[in-house]
PDB file of C-alpha atoms in Angstrom:
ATOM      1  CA  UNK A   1     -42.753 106.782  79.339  1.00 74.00           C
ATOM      2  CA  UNK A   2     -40.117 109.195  80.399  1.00 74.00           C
ATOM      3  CA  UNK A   3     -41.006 108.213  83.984  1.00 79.00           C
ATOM      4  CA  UNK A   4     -40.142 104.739  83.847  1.00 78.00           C
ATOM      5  CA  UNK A   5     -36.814 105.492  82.660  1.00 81.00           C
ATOM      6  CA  UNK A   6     -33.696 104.423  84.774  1.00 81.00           C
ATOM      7  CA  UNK A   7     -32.077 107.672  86.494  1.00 79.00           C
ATOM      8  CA  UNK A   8     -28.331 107.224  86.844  1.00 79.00           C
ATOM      9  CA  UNK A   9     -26.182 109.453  89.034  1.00 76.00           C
ATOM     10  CA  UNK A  10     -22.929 107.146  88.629  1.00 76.00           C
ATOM     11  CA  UNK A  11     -21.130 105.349  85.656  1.00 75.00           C
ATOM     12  CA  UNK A  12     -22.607 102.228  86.420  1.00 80.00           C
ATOM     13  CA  UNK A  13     -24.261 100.650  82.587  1.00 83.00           C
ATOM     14  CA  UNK A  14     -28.313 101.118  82.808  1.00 84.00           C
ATOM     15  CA  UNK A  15     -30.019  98.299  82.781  1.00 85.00           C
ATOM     16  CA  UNK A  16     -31.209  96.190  79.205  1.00 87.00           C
ATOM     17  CA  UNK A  17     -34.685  95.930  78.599  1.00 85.00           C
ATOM     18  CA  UNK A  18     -36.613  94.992  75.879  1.00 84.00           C
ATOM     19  CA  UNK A  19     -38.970  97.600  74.213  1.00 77.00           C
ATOM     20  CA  UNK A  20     -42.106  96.887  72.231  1.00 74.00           C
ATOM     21  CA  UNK A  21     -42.300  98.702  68.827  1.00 73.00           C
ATOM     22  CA  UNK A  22     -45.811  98.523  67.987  1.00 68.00           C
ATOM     23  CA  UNK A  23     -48.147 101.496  68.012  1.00 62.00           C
ATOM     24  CA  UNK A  24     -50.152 101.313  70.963  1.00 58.00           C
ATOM     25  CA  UNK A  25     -53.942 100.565  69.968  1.00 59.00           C
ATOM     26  CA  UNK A  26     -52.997  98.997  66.231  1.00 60.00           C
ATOM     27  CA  UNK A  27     -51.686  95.371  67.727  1.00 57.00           C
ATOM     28  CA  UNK A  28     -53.885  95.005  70.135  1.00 61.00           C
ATOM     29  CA  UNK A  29     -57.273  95.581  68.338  1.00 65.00           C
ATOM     30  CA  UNK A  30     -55.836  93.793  65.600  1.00 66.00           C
ATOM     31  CA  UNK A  31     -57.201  90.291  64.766  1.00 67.00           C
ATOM     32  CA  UNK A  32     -54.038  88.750  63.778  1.00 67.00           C
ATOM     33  CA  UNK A  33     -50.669  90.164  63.955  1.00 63.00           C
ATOM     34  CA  UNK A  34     -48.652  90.620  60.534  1.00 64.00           C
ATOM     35  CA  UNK A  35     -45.424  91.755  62.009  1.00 63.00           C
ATOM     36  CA  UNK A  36     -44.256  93.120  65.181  1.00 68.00           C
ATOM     37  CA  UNK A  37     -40.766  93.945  66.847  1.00 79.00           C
ATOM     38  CA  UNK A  38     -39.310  94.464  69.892  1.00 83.00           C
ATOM     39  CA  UNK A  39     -35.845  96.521  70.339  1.00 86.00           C
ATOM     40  CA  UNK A  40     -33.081  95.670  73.176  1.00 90.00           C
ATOM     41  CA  UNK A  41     -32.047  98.699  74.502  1.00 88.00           C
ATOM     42  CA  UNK A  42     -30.086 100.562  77.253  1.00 86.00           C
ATOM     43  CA  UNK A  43     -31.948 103.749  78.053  1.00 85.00           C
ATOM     44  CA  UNK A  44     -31.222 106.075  80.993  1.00 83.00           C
ATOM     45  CA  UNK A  45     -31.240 109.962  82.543  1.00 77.00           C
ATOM     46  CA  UNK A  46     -27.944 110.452  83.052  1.00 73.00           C
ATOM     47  CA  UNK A  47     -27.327 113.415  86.089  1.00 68.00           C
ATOM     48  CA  UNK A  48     -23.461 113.623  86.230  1.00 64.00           C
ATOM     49  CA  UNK A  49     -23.251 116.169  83.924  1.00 66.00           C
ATOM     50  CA  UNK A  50     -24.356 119.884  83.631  1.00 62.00           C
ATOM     51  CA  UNK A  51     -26.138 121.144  80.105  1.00 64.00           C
ATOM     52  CA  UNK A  52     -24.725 124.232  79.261  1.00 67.00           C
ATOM     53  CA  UNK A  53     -27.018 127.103  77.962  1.00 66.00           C
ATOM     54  CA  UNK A  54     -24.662 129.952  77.656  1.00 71.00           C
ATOM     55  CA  UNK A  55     -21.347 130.147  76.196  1.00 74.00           C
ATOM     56  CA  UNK A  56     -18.714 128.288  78.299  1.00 71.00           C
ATOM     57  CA  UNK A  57     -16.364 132.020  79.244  1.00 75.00           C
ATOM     58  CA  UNK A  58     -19.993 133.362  80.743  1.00 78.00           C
ATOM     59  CA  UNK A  59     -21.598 130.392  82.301  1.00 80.00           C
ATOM     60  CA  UNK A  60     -23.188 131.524  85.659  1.00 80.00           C
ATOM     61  CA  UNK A  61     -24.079 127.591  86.631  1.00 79.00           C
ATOM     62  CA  UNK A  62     -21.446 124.795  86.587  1.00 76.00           C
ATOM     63  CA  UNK A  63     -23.106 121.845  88.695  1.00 77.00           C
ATOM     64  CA  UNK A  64     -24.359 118.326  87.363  1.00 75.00           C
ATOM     65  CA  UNK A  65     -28.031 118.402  86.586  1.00 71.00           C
ATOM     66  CA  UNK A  66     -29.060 116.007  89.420  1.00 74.00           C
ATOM     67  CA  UNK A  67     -29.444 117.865  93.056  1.00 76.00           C
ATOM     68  CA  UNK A  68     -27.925 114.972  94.634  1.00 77.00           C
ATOM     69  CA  UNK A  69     -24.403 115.722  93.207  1.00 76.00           C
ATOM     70  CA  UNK A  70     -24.322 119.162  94.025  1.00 78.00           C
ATOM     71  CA  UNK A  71     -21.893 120.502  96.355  1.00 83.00           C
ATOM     72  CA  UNK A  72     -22.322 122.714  99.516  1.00 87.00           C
ATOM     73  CA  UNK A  73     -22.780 126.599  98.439  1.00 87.00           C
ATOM     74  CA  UNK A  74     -19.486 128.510  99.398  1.00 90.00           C
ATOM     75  CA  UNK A  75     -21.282 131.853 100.001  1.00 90.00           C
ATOM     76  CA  UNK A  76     -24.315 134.052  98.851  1.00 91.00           C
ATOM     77  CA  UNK A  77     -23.866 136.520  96.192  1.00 93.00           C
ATOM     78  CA  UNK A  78     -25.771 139.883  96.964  1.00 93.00           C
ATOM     79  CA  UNK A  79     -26.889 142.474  94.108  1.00 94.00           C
ATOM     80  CA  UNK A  80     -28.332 145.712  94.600  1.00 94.00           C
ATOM     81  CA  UNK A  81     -29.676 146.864  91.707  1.00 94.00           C
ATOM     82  CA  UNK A  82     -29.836 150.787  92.846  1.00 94.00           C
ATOM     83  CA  UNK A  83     -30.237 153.120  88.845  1.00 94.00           C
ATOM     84  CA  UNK A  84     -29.188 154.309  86.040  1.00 93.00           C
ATOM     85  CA  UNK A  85     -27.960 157.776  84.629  1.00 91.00           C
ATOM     86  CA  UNK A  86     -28.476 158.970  81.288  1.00 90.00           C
ATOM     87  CA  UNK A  87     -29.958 156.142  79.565  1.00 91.00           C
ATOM     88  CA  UNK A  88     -30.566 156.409  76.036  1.00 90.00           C
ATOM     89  CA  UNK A  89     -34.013 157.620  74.908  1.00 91.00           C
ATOM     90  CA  UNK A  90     -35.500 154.759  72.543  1.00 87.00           C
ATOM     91  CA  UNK A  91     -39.262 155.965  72.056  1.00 83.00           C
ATOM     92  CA  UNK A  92     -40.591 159.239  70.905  1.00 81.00           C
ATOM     93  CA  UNK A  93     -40.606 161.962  73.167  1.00 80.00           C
ATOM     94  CA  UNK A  94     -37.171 160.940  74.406  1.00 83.00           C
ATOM     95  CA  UNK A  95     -38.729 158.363  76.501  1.00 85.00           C
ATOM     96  CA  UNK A  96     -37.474 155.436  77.688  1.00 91.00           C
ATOM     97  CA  UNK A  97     -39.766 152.469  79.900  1.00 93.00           C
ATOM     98  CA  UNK A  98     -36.191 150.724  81.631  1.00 95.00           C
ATOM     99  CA  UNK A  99     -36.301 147.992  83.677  1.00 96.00           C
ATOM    100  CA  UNK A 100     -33.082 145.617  84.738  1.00 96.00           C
ATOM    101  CA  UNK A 101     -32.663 141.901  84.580  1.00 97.00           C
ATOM    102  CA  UNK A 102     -29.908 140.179  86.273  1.00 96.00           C
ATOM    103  CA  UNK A 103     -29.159 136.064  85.681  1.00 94.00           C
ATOM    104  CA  UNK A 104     -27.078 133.893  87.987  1.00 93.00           C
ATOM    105  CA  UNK A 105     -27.492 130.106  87.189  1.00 86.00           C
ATOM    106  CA  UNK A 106     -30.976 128.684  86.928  1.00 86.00           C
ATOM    107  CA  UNK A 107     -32.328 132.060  88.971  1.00 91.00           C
ATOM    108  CA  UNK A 108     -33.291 134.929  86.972  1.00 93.00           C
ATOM    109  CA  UNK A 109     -34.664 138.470  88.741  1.00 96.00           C
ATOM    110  CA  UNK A 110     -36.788 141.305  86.957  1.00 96.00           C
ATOM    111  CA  UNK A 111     -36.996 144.825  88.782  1.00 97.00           C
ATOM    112  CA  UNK A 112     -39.890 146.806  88.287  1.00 96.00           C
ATOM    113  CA  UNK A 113     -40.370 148.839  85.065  1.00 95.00           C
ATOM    114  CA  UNK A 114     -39.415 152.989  85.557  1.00 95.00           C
ATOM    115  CA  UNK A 115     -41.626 154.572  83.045  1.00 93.00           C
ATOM    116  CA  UNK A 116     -41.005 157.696  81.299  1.00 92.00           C
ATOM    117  CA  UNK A 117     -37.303 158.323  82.722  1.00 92.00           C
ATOM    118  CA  UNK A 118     -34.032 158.578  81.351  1.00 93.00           C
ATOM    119  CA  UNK A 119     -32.545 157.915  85.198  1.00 94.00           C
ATOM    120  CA  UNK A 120     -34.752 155.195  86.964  1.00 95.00           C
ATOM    121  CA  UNK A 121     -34.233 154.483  90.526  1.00 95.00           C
ATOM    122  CA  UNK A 122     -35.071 150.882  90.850  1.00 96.00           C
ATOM    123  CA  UNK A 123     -33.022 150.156  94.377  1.00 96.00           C
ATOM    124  CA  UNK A 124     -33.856 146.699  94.540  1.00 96.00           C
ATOM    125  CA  UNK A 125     -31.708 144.061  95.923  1.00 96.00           C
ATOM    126  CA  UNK A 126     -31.302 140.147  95.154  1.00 96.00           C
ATOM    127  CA  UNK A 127     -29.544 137.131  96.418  1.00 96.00           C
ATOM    128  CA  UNK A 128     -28.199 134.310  95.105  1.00 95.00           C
ATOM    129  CA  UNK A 129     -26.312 130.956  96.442  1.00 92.00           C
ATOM    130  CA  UNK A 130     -22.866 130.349  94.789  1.00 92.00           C
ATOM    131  CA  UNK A 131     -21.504 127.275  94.038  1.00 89.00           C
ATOM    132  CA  UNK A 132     -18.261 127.833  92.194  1.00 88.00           C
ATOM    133  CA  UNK A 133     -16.325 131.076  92.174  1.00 88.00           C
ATOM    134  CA  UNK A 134     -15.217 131.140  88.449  1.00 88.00           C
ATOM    135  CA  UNK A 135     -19.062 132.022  87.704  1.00 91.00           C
ATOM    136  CA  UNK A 136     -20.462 134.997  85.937  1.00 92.00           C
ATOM    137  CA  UNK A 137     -23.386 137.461  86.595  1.00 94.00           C
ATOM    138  CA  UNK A 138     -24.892 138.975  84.100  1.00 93.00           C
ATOM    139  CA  UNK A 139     -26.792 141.920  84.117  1.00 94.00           C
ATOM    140  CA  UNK A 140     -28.865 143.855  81.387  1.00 94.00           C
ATOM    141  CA  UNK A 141     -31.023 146.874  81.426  1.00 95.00           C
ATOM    142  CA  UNK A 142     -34.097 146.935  78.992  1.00 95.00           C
ATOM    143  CA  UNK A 143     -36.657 148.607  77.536  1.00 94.00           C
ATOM    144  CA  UNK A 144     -40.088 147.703  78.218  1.00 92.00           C
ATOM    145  CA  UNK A 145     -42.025 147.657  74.984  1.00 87.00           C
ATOM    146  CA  UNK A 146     -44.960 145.806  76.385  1.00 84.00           C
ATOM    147  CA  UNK A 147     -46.880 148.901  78.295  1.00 81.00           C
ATOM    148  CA  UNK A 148     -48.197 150.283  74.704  1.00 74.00           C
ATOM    149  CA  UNK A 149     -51.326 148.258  73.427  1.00 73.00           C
ATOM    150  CA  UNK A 150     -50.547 148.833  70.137  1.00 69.00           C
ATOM    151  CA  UNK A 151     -46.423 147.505  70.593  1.00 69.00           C
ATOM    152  CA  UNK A 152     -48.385 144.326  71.924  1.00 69.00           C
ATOM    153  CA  UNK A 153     -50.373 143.716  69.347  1.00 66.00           C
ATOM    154  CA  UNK A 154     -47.689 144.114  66.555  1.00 76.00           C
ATOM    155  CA  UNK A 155     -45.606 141.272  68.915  1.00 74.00           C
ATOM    156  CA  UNK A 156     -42.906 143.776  69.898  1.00 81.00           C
ATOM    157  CA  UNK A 157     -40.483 142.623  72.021  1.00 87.00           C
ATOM    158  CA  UNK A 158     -38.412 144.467  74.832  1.00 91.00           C
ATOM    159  CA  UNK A 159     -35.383 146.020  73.683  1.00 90.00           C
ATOM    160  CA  UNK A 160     -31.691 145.067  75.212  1.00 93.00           C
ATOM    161  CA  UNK A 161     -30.451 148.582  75.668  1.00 93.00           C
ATOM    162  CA  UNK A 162     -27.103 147.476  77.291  1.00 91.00           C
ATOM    163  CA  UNK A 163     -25.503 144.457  79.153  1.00 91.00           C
ATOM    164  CA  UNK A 164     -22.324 143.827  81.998  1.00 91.00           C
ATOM    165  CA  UNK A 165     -21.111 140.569  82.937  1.00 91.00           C
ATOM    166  CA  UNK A 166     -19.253 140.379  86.098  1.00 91.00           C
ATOM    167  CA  UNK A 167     -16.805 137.413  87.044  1.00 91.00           C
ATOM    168  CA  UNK A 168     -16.945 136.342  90.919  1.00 91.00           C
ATOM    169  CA  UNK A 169     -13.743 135.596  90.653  1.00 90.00           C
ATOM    170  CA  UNK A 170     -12.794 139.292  90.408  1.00 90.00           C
ATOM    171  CA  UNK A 171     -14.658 139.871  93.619  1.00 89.00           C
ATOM    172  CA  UNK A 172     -13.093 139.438  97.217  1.00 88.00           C
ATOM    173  CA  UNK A 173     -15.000 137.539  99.832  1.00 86.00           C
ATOM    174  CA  UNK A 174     -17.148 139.841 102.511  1.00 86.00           C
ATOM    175  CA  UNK A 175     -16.214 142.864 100.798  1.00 88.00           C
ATOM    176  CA  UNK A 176     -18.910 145.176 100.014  1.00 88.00           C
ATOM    177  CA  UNK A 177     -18.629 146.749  96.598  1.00 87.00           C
ATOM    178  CA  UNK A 178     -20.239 150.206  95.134  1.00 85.00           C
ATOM    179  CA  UNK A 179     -18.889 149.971  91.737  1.00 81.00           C
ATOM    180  CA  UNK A 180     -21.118 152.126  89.228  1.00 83.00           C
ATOM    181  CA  UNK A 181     -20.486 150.023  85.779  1.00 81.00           C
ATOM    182  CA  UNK A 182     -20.549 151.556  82.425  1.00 80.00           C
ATOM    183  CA  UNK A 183     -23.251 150.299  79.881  1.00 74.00           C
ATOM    184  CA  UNK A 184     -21.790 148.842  76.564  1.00 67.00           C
TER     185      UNK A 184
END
């Protein structure tokens, strides 16, 4: 069982133990025992080290997996999501259902879904902790092609319509920004 596995947060070795390899309800309903084996075997959950799930040049999150490593925040990140101009149309009727998404480490954010609008006001805004300056943000605006019952059904899924990625290192400390960024 995964919970009676040693958790590590140092280099120290894990502990040996020896682990049965018979299939649980075969040996012991058996009325004699052919063959069975046992295997010697260091297992632990190592939390030292962070599992990276995005490429290396965009990671958002670079802290071990276990909490107890982690160090003290150096500041909050705030995002105001406020619109978009001019989007694309990617339905018939020029119509476009946008909403946002914006990922920094393990927190992800969704803004409400603007239907029918080429310019959606969404003026929401979102804060993160930050760990580690040399972090990205990413931010993507998408299509929401879950509102039609008939998109559903097929198993359409929401449409990326365009992406930014912004490095905290760029950014200066208790600055406010207004930047407008250009969709690619």
């Amino acid at each position: 069982n995964l919970k009676d596995v040693q958790k590590r947060l140092d280099d120290c070795p894990a502990d040996s133990l020896w682990y049965d390899l018979n299939r649980p309800g075969i040996i012991e309903t058996a009325p004699y025992v052919k063959f069975a084996s046992k295997l010697n075997a260091r297992i632990s959950l190592d939390g030292g080290y962070h599992v990276s799930d995005e490429p290396i040049e965009y990671s958002s999150d670079f802290r071990p997996s276990s909490k107890q490593l982690w160090n003290s925040s150096i500041g909050i990140l705030e995002v105001g999501i406020l619109k978009a101009t001019d989007l694309m149309p990617m339905k018939m009727g020029r119509r476009t259902d946008a909403y946002c998404v914006a990922k920094y480490g393990p927190k992800w954010v969704r803004t409400r879904t603007i239907v029918d609008s080429l310019s959606p006001n969404w003026n929401e805004q979102y804060v993160w902790e930050v760990y580690d300056p040399f972090t990205v943000i990413t931010i993507a605006v998408v299509d929401n092609n879950q509102l039609d019952i008939g998109s559903r059904a097929r198993g359409t899924r929401d449409t990326i319509m365009a992406k930014i990625r912004i490095r905290l290192s760029t950014l200066e400390r208790n600055k406010l920004y207004t930047h407008s960024y250009p969709l690619i």
